[in-house]
PDB file of C-alpha atoms and ligand atoms in Angstrom:
ATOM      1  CA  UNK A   1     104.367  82.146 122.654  1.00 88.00           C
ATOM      2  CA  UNK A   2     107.165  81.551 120.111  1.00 88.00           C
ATOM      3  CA  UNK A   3     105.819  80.473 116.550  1.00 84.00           C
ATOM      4  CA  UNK A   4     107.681  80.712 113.043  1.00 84.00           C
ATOM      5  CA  UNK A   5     110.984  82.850 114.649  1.00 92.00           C
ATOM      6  CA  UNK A   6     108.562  85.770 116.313  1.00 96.00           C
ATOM      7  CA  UNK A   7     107.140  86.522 120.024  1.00 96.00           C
ATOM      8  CA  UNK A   8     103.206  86.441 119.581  1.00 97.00           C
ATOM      9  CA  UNK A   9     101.778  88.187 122.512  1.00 97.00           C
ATOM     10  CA  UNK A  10      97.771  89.185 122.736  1.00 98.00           C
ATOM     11  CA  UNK A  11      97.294  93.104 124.620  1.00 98.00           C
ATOM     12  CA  UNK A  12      93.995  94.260 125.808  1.00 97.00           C
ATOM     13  CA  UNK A  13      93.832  97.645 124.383  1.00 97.00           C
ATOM     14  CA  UNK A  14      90.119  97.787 126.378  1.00 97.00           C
ATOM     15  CA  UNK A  15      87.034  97.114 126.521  1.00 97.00           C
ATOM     16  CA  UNK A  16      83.232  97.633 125.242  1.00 97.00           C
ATOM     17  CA  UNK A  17      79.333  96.512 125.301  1.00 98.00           C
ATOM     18  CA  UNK A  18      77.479  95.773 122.032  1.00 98.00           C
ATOM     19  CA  UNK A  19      73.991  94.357 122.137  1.00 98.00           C
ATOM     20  CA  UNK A  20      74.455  90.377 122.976  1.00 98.00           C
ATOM     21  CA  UNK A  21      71.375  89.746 120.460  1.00 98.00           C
ATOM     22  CA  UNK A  22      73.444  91.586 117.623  1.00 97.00           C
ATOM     23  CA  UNK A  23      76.446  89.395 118.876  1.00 98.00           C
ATOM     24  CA  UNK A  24      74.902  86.300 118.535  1.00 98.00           C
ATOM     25  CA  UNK A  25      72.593  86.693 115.287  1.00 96.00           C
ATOM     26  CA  UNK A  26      69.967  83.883 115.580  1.00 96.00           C
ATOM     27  CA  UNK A  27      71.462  82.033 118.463  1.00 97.00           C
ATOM     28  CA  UNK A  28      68.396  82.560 121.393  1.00 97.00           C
ATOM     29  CA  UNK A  29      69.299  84.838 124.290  1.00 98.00           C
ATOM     30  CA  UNK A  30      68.905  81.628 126.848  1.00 97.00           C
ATOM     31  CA  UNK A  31      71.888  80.037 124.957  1.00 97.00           C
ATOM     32  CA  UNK A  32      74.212  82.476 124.446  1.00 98.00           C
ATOM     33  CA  UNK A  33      73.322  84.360 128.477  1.00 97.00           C
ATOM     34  CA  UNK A  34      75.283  81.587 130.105  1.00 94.00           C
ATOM     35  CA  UNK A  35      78.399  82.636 128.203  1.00 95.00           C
ATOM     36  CA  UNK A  36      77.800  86.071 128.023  1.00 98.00           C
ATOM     37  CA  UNK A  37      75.293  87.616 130.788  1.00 98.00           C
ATOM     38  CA  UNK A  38      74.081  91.032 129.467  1.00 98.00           C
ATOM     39  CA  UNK A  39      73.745  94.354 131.567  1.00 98.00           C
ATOM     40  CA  UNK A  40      70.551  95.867 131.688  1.00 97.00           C
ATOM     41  CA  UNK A  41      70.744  97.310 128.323  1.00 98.00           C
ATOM     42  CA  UNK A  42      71.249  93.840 126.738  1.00 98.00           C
ATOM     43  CA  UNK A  43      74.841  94.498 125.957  1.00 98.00           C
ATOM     44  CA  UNK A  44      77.827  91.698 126.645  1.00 98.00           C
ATOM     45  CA  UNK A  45      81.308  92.444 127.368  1.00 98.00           C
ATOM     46  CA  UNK A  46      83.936  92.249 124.855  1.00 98.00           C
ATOM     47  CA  UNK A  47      87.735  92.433 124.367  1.00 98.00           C
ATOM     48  CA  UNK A  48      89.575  94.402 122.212  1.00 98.00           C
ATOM     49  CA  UNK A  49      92.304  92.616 121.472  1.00 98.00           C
ATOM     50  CA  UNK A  50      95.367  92.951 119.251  1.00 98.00           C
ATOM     51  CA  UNK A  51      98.523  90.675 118.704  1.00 98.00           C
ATOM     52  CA  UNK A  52     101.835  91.940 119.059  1.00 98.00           C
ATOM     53  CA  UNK A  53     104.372  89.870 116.635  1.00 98.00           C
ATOM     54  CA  UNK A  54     108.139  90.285 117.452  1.00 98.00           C
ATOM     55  CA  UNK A  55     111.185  89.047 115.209  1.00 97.00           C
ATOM     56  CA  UNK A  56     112.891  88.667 112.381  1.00 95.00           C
ATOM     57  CA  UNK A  57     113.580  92.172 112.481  1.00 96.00           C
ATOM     58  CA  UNK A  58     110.183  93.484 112.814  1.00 98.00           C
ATOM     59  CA  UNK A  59     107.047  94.613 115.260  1.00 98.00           C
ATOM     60  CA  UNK A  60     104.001  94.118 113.704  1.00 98.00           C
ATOM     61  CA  UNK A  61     100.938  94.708 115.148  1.00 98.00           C
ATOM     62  CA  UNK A  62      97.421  93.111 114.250  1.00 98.00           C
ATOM     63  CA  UNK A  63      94.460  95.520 114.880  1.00 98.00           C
ATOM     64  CA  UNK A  64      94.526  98.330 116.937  1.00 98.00           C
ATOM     65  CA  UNK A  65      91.339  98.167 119.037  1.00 98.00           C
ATOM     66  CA  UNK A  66      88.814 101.058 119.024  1.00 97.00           C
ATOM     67  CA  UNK A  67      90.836 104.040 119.553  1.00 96.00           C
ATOM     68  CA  UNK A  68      90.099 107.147 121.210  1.00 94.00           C
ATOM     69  CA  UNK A  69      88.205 109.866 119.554  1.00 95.00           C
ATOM     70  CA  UNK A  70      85.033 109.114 120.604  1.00 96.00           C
ATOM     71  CA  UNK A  71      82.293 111.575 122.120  1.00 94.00           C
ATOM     72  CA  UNK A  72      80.720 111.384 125.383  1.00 95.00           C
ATOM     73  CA  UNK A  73      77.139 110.238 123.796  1.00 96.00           C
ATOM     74  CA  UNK A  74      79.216 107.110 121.779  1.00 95.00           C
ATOM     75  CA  UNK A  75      81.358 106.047 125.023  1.00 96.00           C
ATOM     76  CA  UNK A  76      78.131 105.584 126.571  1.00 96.00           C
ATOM     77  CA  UNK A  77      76.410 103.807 123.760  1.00 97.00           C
ATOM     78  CA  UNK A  78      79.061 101.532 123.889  1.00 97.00           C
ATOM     79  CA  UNK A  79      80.190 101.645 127.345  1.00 97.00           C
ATOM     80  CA  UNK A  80      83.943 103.057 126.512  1.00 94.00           C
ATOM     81  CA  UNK A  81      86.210 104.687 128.037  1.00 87.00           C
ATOM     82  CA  UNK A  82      88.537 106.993 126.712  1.00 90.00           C
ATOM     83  CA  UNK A  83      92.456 108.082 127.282  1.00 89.00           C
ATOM     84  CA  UNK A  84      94.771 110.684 126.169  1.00 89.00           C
ATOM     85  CA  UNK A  85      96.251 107.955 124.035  1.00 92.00           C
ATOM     86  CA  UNK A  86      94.561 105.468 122.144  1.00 95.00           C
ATOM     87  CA  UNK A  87      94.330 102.130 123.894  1.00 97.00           C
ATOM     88  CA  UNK A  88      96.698 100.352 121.881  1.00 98.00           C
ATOM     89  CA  UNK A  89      99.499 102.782 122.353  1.00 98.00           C
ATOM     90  CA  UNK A  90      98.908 102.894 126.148  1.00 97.00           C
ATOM     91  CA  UNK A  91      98.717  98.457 125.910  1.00 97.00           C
ATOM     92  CA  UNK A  92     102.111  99.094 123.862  1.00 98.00           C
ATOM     93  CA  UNK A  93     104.069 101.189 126.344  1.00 97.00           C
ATOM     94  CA  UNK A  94     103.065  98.830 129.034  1.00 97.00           C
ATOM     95  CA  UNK A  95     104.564  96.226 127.400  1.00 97.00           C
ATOM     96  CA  UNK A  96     107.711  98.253 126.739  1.00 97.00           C
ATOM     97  CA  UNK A  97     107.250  99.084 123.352  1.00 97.00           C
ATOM     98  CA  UNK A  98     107.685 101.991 121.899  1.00 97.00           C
ATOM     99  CA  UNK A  99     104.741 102.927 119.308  1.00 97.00           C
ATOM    100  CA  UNK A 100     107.191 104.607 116.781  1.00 97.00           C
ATOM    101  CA  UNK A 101     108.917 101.118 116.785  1.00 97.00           C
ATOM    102  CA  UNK A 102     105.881  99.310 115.076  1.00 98.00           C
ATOM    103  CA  UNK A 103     107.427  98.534 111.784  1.00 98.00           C
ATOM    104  CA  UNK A 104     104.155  96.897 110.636  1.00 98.00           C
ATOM    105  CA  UNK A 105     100.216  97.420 110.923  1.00 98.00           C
ATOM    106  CA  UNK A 106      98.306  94.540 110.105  1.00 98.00           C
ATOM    107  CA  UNK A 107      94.658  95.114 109.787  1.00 98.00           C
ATOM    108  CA  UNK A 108      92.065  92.495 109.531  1.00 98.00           C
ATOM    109  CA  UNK A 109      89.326  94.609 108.361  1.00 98.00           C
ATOM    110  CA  UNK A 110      88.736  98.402 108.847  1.00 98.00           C
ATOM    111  CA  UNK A 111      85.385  98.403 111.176  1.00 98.00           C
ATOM    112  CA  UNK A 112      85.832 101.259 114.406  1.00 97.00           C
ATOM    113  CA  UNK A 113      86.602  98.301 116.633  1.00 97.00           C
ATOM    114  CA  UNK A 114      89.642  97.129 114.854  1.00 98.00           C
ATOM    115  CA  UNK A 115      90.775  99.961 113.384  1.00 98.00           C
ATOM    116  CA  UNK A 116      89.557 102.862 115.437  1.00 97.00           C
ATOM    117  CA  UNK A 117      93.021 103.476 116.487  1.00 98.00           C
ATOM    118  CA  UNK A 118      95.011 103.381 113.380  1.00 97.00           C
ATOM    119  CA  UNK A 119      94.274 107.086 113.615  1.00 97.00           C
ATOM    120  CA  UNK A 120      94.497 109.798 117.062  1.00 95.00           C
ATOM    121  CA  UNK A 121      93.434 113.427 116.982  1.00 92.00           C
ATOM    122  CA  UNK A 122      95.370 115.990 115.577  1.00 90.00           C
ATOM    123  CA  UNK A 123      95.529 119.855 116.097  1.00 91.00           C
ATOM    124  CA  UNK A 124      93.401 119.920 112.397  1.00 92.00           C
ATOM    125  CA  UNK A 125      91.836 116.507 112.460  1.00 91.00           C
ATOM    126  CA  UNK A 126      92.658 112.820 113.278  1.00 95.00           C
ATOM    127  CA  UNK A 127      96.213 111.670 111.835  1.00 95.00           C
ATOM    128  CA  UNK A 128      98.116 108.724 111.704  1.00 97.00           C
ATOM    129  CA  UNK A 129      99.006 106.758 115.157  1.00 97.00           C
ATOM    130  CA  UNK A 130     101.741 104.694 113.773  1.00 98.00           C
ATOM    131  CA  UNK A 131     103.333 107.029 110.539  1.00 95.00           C
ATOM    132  CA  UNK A 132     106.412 105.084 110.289  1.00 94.00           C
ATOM    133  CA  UNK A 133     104.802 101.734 109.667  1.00 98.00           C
ATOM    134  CA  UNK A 134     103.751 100.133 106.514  1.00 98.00           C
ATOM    135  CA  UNK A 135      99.778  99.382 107.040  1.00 98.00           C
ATOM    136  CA  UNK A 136      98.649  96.098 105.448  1.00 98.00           C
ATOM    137  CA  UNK A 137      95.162  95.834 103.835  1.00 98.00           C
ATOM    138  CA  UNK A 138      92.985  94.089 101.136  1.00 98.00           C
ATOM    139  CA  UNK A 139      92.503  95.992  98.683  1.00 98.00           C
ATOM    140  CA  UNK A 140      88.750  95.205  98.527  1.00 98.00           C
ATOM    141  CA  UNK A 141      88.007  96.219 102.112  1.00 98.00           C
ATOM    142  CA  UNK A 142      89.726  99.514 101.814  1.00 98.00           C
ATOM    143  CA  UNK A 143      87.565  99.935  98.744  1.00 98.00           C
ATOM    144  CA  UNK A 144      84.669  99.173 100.610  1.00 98.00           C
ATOM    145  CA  UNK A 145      85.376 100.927 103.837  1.00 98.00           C
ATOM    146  CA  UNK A 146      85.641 103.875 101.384  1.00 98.00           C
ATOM    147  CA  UNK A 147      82.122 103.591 100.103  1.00 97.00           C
ATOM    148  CA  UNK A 148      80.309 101.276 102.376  1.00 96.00           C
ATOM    149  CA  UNK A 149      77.125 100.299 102.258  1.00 95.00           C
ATOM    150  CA  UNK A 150      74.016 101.245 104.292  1.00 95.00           C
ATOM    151  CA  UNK A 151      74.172  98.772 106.259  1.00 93.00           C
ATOM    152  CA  UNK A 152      77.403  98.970 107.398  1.00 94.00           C
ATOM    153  CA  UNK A 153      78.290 102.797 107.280  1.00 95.00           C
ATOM    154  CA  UNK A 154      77.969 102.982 111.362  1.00 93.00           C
ATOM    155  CA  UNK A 155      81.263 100.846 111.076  1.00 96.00           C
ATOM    156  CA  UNK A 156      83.605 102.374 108.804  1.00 97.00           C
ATOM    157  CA  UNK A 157      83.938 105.557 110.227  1.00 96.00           C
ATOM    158  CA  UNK A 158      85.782 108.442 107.537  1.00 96.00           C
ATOM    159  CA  UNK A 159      88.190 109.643 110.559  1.00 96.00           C
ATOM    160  CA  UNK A 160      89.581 105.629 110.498  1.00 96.00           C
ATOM    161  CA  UNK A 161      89.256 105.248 106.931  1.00 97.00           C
ATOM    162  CA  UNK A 162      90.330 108.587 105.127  1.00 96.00           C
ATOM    163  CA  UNK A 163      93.739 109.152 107.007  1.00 95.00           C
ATOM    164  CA  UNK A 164      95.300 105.580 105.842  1.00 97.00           C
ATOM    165  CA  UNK A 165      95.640 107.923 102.231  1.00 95.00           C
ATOM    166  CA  UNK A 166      98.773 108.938 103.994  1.00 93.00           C
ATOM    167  CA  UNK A 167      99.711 105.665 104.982  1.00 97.00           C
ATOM    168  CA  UNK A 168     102.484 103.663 103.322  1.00 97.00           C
ATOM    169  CA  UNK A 169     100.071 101.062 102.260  1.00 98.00           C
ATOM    170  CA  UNK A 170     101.048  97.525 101.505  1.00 98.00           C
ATOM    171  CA  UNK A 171      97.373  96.485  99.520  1.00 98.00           C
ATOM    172  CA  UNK A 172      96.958  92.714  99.373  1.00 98.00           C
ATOM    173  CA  UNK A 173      94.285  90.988  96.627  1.00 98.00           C
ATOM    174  CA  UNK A 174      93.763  87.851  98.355  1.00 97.00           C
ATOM    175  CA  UNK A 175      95.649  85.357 100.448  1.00 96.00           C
ATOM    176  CA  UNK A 176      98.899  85.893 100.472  1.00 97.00           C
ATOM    177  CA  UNK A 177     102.232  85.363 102.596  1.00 97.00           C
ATOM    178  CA  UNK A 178     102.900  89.276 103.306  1.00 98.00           C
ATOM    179  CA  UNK A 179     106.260  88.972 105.795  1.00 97.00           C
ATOM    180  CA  UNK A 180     108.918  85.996 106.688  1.00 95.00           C
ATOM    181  CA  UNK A 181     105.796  83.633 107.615  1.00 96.00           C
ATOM    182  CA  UNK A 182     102.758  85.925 107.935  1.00 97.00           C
ATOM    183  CA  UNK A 183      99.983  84.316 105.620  1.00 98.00           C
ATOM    184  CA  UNK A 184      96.856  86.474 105.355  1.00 98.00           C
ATOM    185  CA  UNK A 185      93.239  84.479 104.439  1.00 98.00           C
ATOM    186  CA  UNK A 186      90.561  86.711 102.832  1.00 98.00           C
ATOM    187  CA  UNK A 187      87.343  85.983 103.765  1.00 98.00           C
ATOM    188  CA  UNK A 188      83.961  87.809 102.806  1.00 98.00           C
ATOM    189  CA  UNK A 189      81.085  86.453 105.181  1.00 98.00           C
ATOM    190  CA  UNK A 190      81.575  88.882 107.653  1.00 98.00           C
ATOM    191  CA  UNK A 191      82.186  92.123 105.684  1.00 98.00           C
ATOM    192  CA  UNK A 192      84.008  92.477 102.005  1.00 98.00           C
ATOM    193  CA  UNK A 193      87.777  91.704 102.447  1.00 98.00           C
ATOM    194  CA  UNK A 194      88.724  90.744 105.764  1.00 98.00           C
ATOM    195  CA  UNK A 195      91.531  89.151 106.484  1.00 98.00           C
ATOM    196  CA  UNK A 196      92.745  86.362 108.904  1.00 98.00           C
ATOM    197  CA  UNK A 197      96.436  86.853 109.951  1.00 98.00           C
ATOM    198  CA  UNK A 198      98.327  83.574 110.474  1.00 98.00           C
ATOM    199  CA  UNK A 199     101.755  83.634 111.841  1.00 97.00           C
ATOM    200  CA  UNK A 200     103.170  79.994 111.357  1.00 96.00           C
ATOM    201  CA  UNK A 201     102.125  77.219 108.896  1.00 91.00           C
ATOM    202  CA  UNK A 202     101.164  73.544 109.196  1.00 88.00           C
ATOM    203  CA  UNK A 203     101.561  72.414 113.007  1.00 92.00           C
ATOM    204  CA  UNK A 204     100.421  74.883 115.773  1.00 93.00           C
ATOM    205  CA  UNK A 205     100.294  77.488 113.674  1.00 96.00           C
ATOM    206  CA  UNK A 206      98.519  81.088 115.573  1.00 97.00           C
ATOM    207  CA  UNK A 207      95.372  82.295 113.924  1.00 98.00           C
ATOM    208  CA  UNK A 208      93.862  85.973 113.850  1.00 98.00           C
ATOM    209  CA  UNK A 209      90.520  85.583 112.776  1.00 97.00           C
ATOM    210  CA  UNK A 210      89.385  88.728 113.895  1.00 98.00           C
ATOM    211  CA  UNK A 211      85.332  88.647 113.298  1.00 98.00           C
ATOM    212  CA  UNK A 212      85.270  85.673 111.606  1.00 98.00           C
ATOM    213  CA  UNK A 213      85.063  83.732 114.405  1.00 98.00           C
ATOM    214  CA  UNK A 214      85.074  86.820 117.920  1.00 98.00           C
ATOM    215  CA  UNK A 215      84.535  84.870 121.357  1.00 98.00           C
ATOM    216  CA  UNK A 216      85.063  81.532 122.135  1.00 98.00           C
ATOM    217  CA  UNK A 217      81.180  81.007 121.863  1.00 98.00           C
ATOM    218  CA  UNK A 218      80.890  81.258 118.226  1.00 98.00           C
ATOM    219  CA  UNK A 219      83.530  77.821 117.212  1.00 98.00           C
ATOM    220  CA  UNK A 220      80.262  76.361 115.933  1.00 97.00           C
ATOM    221  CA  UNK A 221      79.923  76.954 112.573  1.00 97.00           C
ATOM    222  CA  UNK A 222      76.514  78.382 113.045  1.00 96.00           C
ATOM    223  CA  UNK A 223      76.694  80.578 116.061  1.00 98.00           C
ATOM    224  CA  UNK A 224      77.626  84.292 114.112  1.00 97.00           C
ATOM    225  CA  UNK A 225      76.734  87.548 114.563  1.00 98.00           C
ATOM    226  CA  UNK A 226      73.946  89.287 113.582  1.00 96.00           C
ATOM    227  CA  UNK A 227      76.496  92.109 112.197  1.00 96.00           C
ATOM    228  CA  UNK A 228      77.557  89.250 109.354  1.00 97.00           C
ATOM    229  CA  UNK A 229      76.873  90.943 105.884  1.00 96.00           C
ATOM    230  CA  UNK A 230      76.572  86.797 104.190  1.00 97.00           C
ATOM    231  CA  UNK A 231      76.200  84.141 106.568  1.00 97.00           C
ATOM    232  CA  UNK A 232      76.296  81.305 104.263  1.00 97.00           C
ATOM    233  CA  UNK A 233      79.381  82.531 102.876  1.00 98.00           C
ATOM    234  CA  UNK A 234      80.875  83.009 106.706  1.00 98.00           C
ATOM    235  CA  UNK A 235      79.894  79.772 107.213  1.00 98.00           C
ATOM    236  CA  UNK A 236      81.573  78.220 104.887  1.00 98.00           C
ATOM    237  CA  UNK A 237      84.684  79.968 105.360  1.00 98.00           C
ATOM    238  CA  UNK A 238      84.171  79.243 108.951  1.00 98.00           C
ATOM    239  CA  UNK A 239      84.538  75.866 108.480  1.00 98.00           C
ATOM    240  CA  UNK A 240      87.674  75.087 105.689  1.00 97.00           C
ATOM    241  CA  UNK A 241      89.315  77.889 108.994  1.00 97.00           C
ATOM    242  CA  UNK A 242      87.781  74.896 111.588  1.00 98.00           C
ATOM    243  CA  UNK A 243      88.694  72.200 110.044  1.00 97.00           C
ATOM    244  CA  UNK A 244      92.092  73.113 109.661  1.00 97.00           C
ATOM    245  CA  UNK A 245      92.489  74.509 113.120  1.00 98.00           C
ATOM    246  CA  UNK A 246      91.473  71.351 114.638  1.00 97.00           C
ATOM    247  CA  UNK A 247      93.841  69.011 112.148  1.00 97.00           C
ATOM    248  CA  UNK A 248      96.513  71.078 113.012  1.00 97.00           C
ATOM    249  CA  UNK A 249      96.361  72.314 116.497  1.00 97.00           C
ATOM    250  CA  UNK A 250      96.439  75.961 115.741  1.00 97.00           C
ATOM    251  CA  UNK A 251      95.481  78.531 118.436  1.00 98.00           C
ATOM    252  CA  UNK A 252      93.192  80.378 117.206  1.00 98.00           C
ATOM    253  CA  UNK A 253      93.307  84.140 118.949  1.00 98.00           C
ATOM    254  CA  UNK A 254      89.852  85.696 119.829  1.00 98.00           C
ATOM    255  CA  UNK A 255      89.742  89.288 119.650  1.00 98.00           C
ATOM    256  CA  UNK A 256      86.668  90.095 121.383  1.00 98.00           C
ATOM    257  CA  UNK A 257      86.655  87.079 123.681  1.00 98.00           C
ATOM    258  CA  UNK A 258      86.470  88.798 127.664  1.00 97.00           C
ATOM    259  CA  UNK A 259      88.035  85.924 129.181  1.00 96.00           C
ATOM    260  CA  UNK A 260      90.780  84.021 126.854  1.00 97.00           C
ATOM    261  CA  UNK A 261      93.511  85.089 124.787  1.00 98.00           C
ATOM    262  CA  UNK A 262      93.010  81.870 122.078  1.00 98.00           C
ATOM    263  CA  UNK A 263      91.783  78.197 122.121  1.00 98.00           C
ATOM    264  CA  UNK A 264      92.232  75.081 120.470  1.00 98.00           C
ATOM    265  CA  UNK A 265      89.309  73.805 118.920  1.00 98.00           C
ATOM    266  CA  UNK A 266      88.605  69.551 117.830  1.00 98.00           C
ATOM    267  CA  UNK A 267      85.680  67.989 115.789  1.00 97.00           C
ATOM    268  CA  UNK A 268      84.070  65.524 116.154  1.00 96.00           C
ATOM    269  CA  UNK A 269      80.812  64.192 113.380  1.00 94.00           C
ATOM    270  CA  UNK A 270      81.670  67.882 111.575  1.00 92.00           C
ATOM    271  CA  UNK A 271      80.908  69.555 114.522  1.00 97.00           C
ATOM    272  CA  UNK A 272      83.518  72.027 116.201  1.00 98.00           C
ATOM    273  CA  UNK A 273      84.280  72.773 119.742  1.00 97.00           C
ATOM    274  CA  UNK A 274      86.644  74.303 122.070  1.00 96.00           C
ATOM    275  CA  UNK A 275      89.363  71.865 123.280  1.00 96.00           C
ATOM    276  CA  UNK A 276      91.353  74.336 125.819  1.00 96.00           C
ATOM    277  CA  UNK A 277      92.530  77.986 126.345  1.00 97.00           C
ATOM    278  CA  UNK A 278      95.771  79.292 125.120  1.00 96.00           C
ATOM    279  CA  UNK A 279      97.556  82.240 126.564  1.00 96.00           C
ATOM    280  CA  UNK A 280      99.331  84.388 124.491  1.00 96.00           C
ATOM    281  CA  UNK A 281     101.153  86.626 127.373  1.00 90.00           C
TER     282      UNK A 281
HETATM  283 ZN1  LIG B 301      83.840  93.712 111.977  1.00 66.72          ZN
END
């Protein structure tokens, strides 16, 4: 798709299982099954995806999927499976891009499933996959990835988290327009300082909402995940995101959605729903 002066394509960097009641918070397991039908571990399938945004002189890249440096006992708790390269820079090359070309890393938030592959094993420890780009990041969630809290520390792993001291770091403090047209949203329902990436503005604008909003199953306002650190908070982000979205027409790209790339979503008495898939190839 062509938005704003860039390319905006979605690549599947992989794939992975986490529990479907974990996905899906309070939402009972005979709702959310029909969507997503769980193995026999109670785990759903889900996307890692990333966006790839081309132009005006740029490659920027939003998330990088779960990278590779995981151990045979984690691939199986999560059903993973691991290359040589992490799966974004294997997605990238198939696309015809070269990794050392990124000029830009967008990240939304630093949990192992969006940033796991910001960093690759080294010869002394995991180092930087993309050196020569600038990595954009609130502040606050690189402060809190940094110290997290119990309940989150399974997600910000230190081999994600402590290499980005390297990084030429572009540190946001709130929403902001970071490149030609790139608008970043912070939002704090989900985890402190995540950020939605929007490339566009006003009509048919794309939106990266990363875990604010991961499969097509959770447009209603109060279908979230279990993993949400403040749920009324999410949900009222949710919904100034929703309402917009639908006013608008602005595909909004799901990053751990197995089946589509982004939808459309309308409203109707307050209440949001999907109004048609969007392919971002
Ligand atoms: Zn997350």
């Amino acid at each position: 798709m062509i938005k704003a002066g860039y390319t905006v394509t979605a690549l599947s960097t992989g794939q992975f299982r986490l529990d479907g009641g974990a996905m899906f918070g309070n939402v009972p397991k005979v709702l959310w099954e029909r969507q997503h039908p769980a193995d026999d571990k109670n785990r759903i399938l889900l996307e890692l995806r990333v966006l790839l945004i081309e132009g005006h002189g740029r490659k920027i890249l939003v998330d990088t999927g779960s990278g590779n440096q995981w151990d045979p006992k984690e691939q199986s708790i999560f059903a993973l499976t691991v290359d040589n390269d992490p799966g974004v820079v294997s997605a990238l090359r198939a696309k015809g891009v070269d990794p050392d070309s990124i000029t830009d890393v967008v990240l939304t938030h630093l949990h192992f499933d969006h940033a796991g592959g910001v960093t690759r094993r080294g010869p002394n420890g995991p180092v930087l996959t993309f050196p020569n780009a600038t990595h954009h990041l609130q502040r606050s969630n690189l402060d809190t990835a940094r110290a997290p809290n119990e309940r989150e520390r399974a997600s910000y792993l230190p081999r994600n988290v402590d290499p980005l001291a390297d990084a030429r770091l572009a540190l946001a403090d709130g929403t902001s327009e970071i490149l030609d047209d790139i608008h970043v949203e912070v939002s704090d329902g989900h985890t402190t300082g995540l950020q939605s990436v929007r490339v566009g503005s006003g009509e048919g604008a794309v939106v990266f909402t990363a875990d604010m909003l991961p499969t097509a199953a959770h447009v209603p306002v109060s279908w979230m995940m279990g993993y949400d650190l403040c749920p009324r908070t999410l949900m009222k982000e949710k919904r100034s995101l929703l309402e917009r979205a639908a006013r608008y027409r602005w595909a909004i790209v799901l990053e751990h959605d197995p089946c589509r790339d982004a939808v459309l979503v309308s409203e109707k008495d307050g209440r949001f729903q999907s109004a048609g898939d969007v392919v971002l190839a």
